[in-house]
Amino acid sequence: MSSTFDQVATIIAETCDIPRDTITPDSHAIDDLGIDSLDFLDIAFAIDKQFGIKLPLEKWTQEVNDGKATTEQYFVLKNLCARIDELVAAKSAGA
Amino acid sequence: MQLEYFHLIDRIVELKADEKRIIVEAQVPKESTIFEGHFPGYPLMPGVLLIESMAQASGWLLLGVLKFERMPILAAVKEAKVRGSVFPGDLMTIEASLVHEGSGYAMTEAKIRVDGKLRANATLTFTLIPFPNSDMRGHMDAVARRVGFPQQAVSS
Protein backbone atom coordinates (compact mmCIF):
# COMPACT_ATOMS: atom_id res chain seq x y z
CA MET A 1 0.00 0.00 0.00
CA SER A 2 1.41 3.37 -0.99
CA SER A 3 2.22 5.96 1.63
CA THR A 4 -0.12 8.77 2.55
CA PHE A 5 2.23 11.20 0.83
CA ASP A 6 2.29 9.18 -2.39
CA GLN A 7 -1.49 9.07 -2.46
CA VAL A 8 -1.85 12.79 -1.72
CA ALA A 9 0.80 13.74 -4.27
CA THR A 10 -0.97 11.68 -6.91
CA ILE A 11 -4.28 13.34 -6.05
CA ILE A 12 -2.70 16.80 -6.35
CA ALA A 13 -0.97 15.94 -9.61
CA GLU A 14 -4.14 14.59 -11.18
CA THR A 15 -6.50 17.21 -9.77
CA CYS A 16 -4.39 20.28 -10.50
CA ASP A 17 -2.38 19.06 -13.48
CA ILE A 18 0.90 19.57 -11.64
CA PRO A 19 3.86 17.36 -12.65
CA ARG A 20 4.13 14.63 -10.05
CA ASP A 21 7.92 14.93 -9.77
CA THR A 22 7.66 18.56 -8.66
CA ILE A 23 5.60 17.61 -5.61
CA THR A 24 7.68 16.84 -2.53
CA PRO A 25 6.91 16.36 1.16
CA ASP A 26 8.26 19.85 1.78
CA SER A 27 6.08 21.48 -0.89
CA HIS A 28 3.67 24.09 0.39
CA ALA A 29 0.40 23.51 -1.43
CA ILE A 30 -0.34 27.23 -1.71
CA ASP A 31 3.05 28.94 -1.82
CA ASP A 32 5.03 26.36 -3.79
CA LEU A 33 2.43 24.56 -5.89
CA GLY A 34 0.18 27.56 -6.47
CA ILE A 35 -3.00 25.76 -5.49
CA ASP A 36 -5.80 28.21 -4.71
CA SER A 37 -8.63 27.71 -2.27
CA LEU A 38 -11.09 26.57 -4.92
CA ASP A 39 -8.73 24.01 -6.38
CA PHE A 40 -7.99 22.85 -2.87
CA LEU A 41 -11.68 21.93 -2.48
CA ASP A 42 -11.22 19.37 -5.25
CA ILE A 43 -8.16 18.02 -3.47
CA ALA A 44 -10.00 17.91 -0.15
CA PHE A 45 -12.89 16.09 -1.83
CA ALA A 46 -10.53 13.47 -3.27
CA ILE A 47 -8.73 13.08 0.07
CA ASP A 48 -11.99 12.83 2.00
CA LYS A 49 -13.17 10.10 -0.37
CA GLN A 50 -9.90 8.17 -0.56
CA PHE A 51 -9.20 8.15 3.18
CA GLY A 52 -12.80 8.09 4.43
CA ILE A 53 -12.31 11.23 6.51
CA LYS A 54 -13.45 14.84 6.54
CA LEU A 55 -10.58 17.30 6.44
CA PRO A 56 -11.55 20.06 8.91
CA LEU A 57 -10.81 22.88 6.47
CA GLU A 58 -13.05 25.38 8.24
CA LYS A 59 -11.33 24.78 11.57
CA TRP A 60 -7.88 25.05 10.02
CA THR A 61 -8.78 28.23 8.15
CA GLN A 62 -10.17 29.77 11.31
CA GLU A 63 -7.03 28.89 13.25
CA VAL A 64 -4.84 30.48 10.58
CA ASN A 65 -7.03 33.59 10.41
CA ASP A 66 -6.96 33.89 14.20
CA GLY A 67 -3.17 33.60 14.23
CA LYS A 68 -3.33 30.37 16.24
CA ALA A 69 -1.70 28.33 13.48
CA THR A 70 0.38 28.88 10.38
CA THR A 71 -0.47 27.71 6.90
CA GLU A 72 2.70 25.60 7.03
CA GLN A 73 1.16 23.45 9.75
CA TYR A 74 -1.62 22.34 7.43
CA PHE A 75 -0.52 22.97 3.88
CA VAL A 76 3.09 21.79 3.75
CA LEU A 77 2.43 18.32 2.41
CA LYS A 78 4.32 16.31 5.04
CA ASN A 79 2.28 18.14 7.69
CA LEU A 80 -0.95 17.68 5.76
CA CYS A 81 -0.21 13.97 5.50
CA ALA A 82 0.45 13.79 9.25
CA ARG A 83 -2.96 15.42 9.86
CA ILE A 84 -4.55 12.88 7.49
CA ASP A 85 -2.90 10.00 9.34
CA GLU A 86 -4.20 11.41 12.63
CA LEU A 87 -7.73 11.69 11.28
CA VAL A 88 -7.61 8.15 9.88
CA ALA A 89 -6.30 6.84 13.21
CA ALA A 90 -8.98 8.72 15.15
CA LYS A 91 -11.66 7.31 12.89
CA SER A 92 -10.32 3.79 13.30
CA ALA A 93 -10.21 4.21 17.08
CA GLY A 94 -13.80 5.38 17.13
CA ALA A 95 -15.10 2.71 14.77
CA MET B 1 -40.34 31.18 -12.49
CA GLN B 2 -39.39 34.85 -12.36
CA LEU B 3 -36.46 35.05 -14.72
CA GLU B 4 -35.88 38.75 -14.07
CA TYR B 5 -35.35 38.06 -10.37
CA PHE B 6 -33.45 34.81 -10.94
CA HIS B 7 -36.20 33.02 -9.04
CA LEU B 8 -36.03 29.86 -11.09
CA ILE B 9 -37.54 27.28 -8.78
CA ASP B 10 -41.32 27.29 -8.36
CA ARG B 11 -42.00 24.35 -6.12
CA ILE B 12 -40.26 21.79 -4.00
CA VAL B 13 -41.93 18.51 -4.87
CA GLU B 14 -39.93 16.32 -2.52
CA LEU B 15 -37.09 16.91 -0.12
CA LYS B 16 -35.59 13.89 1.57
CA ALA B 17 -32.86 15.25 3.80
CA ASP B 18 -32.03 11.77 5.10
CA GLU B 19 -31.51 10.49 1.55
CA LYS B 20 -29.85 13.79 0.63
CA ARG B 21 -32.05 14.19 -2.42
CA ILE B 22 -34.51 16.76 -3.71
CA ILE B 23 -36.94 17.09 -6.59
CA VAL B 24 -38.22 20.52 -7.63
CA GLU B 25 -40.24 21.95 -10.46
CA ALA B 26 -39.54 25.02 -12.53
CA GLN B 27 -42.05 26.31 -15.03
CA VAL B 28 -40.36 28.14 -17.89
CA PRO B 29 -42.48 31.16 -18.82
CA LYS B 30 -43.92 31.35 -22.31
CA GLU B 31 -42.72 34.90 -22.70
CA SER B 32 -39.68 36.79 -21.44
CA THR B 33 -37.41 39.51 -22.75
CA ILE B 34 -34.65 36.88 -22.59
CA PHE B 35 -36.38 34.91 -25.32
CA GLU B 36 -36.61 37.97 -27.53
CA GLY B 37 -32.84 37.86 -27.89
CA HIS B 38 -32.17 34.18 -27.28
CA PHE B 39 -33.15 33.71 -30.05
CA PRO B 40 -35.38 35.76 -32.36
CA GLY B 41 -37.70 33.29 -34.02
CA TYR B 42 -36.32 30.37 -32.02
CA PRO B 43 -36.65 31.04 -28.28
CA LEU B 44 -34.59 28.75 -26.05
CA MET B 45 -33.85 28.64 -22.35
CA PRO B 46 -30.16 29.69 -22.13
CA GLY B 47 -27.79 26.96 -21.04
CA VAL B 48 -26.41 29.08 -18.22
CA LEU B 49 -29.91 29.35 -16.79
CA LEU B 50 -30.26 25.59 -16.93
CA ILE B 51 -27.07 25.39 -14.87
CA GLU B 52 -28.39 28.05 -12.51
CA SER B 53 -31.62 26.06 -12.16
CA MET B 54 -29.64 23.00 -11.14
CA ALA B 55 -27.61 25.15 -8.74
CA GLN B 56 -30.76 26.53 -7.13
CA ALA B 57 -32.27 23.06 -6.79
CA SER B 58 -29.02 21.91 -5.19
CA GLY B 59 -29.12 24.99 -2.97
CA TRP B 60 -32.50 24.05 -1.55
CA LEU B 61 -31.24 20.53 -0.96
CA LEU B 62 -28.22 21.83 0.94
CA LEU B 63 -30.33 24.24 2.98
CA GLY B 64 -32.43 21.24 4.00
CA VAL B 65 -29.48 18.99 4.77
CA LEU B 66 -27.76 21.79 6.71
CA LYS B 67 -31.00 22.86 8.39
CA PHE B 68 -30.57 26.45 7.24
CA GLU B 69 -27.42 26.80 9.32
CA ARG B 70 -25.27 27.64 6.31
CA MET B 71 -25.88 29.29 2.98
CA PRO B 72 -24.61 27.46 -0.11
CA ILE B 73 -22.83 29.58 -2.73
CA LEU B 74 -22.06 28.15 -6.16
CA ALA B 75 -18.30 27.80 -6.54
CA ALA B 76 -17.65 25.45 -9.44
CA VAL B 77 -19.48 23.82 -12.33
CA LYS B 78 -18.17 20.53 -13.64
CA GLU B 79 -19.28 18.23 -16.35
CA ALA B 80 -22.23 20.40 -17.27
CA LYS B 81 -23.96 18.98 -20.30
CA VAL B 82 -26.92 20.43 -22.17
CA ARG B 83 -28.33 17.35 -23.80
CA GLY B 84 -31.42 18.89 -25.30
CA SER B 85 -33.17 22.21 -25.60
CA VAL B 86 -35.63 23.61 -23.09
CA PHE B 87 -38.30 25.82 -24.61
CA PRO B 88 -40.66 28.52 -23.32
CA GLY B 89 -43.60 26.86 -21.56
CA ASP B 90 -41.70 23.69 -20.65
CA LEU B 91 -42.04 22.34 -17.12
CA MET B 92 -38.61 21.36 -15.85
CA THR B 93 -38.32 18.68 -13.19
CA ILE B 94 -34.97 19.01 -11.48
CA GLU B 95 -33.46 16.36 -9.25
CA ALA B 96 -30.37 16.98 -7.16
CA SER B 97 -28.46 14.71 -4.85
CA LEU B 98 -25.62 15.33 -2.43
CA VAL B 99 -22.39 13.69 -3.53
CA HIS B 100 -20.25 14.85 -0.64
CA GLU B 101 -20.51 17.19 2.33
CA GLY B 102 -17.08 18.39 3.31
CA SER B 103 -15.90 20.96 5.79
CA GLY B 104 -17.19 24.25 4.43
CA TYR B 105 -18.04 22.88 1.01
CA ALA B 106 -20.35 20.41 -0.69
CA MET B 107 -20.74 18.75 -4.07
CA THR B 108 -23.97 17.81 -5.79
CA GLU B 109 -25.14 16.16 -8.96
CA ALA B 110 -28.23 17.51 -10.66
CA LYS B 111 -30.41 16.62 -13.64
CA ILE B 112 -33.10 18.47 -15.54
CA ARG B 113 -35.86 16.51 -17.21
CA VAL B 114 -38.75 17.70 -19.35
CA ASP B 115 -41.53 15.18 -19.91
CA GLY B 116 -39.24 12.55 -18.41
CA LYS B 117 -36.46 13.20 -20.89
CA LEU B 118 -33.04 14.25 -19.68
CA ARG B 119 -32.17 17.73 -20.94
CA ALA B 120 -29.17 18.71 -18.83
CA ASN B 121 -26.98 17.51 -15.99
CA ALA B 122 -24.06 18.86 -14.00
CA THR B 123 -21.78 18.26 -11.07
CA LEU B 124 -21.64 21.35 -8.87
CA THR B 125 -19.46 22.53 -6.01
CA PHE B 126 -20.67 24.92 -3.33
CA THR B 127 -18.96 26.73 -0.52
CA LEU B 128 -21.03 26.83 2.65
CA ILE B 129 -20.95 30.17 4.41
CA PRO B 130 -22.75 31.63 7.42
CA PHE B 131 -25.75 33.73 6.39
CA PRO B 132 -24.17 37.15 5.79
CA ASN B 133 -26.91 39.11 7.53
CA SER B 134 -30.42 38.87 8.92
CA ASP B 135 -31.95 40.45 5.81
CA MET B 136 -30.56 37.66 3.66
CA ARG B 137 -31.77 35.04 6.08
CA GLY B 138 -35.22 36.65 6.18
CA HIS B 139 -35.33 36.73 2.40
CA MET B 140 -34.47 33.04 2.19
CA ASP B 141 -37.15 32.21 4.75
CA ALA B 142 -39.72 34.08 2.65
CA VAL B 143 -38.65 32.32 -0.56
CA ALA B 144 -38.68 29.01 1.29
CA ARG B 145 -42.33 29.55 2.14
CA ARG B 146 -43.11 30.50 -1.46
CA VAL B 147 -41.61 27.33 -2.92
CA GLY B 148 -43.11 25.10 -0.23
CA PHE B 149 -39.94 24.22 1.61
CA PRO B 150 -40.96 21.50 4.08
CA GLN B 151 -40.26 23.01 7.48
CA GLN B 152 -40.31 19.56 9.07
CA ALA B 153 -37.13 18.86 7.12
CA VAL B 154 -35.22 21.27 9.34
CA SER B 155 -37.14 20.96 12.60
CA SER B 156 -36.05 17.47 13.60
PDB file of C-alpha atoms in Angstrom, chain B residues 29 41 71:
ATOM      1  CA  PRO B  29     -42.479  31.162 -18.825  1.00  0.00           C
ATOM      2  CA  GLY B  41     -37.703  33.292 -34.018  1.00  0.00           C
ATOM      3  CA  MET B  71     -25.875  29.293   2.985  1.00  0.00           C
TER       4      MET B  71
END
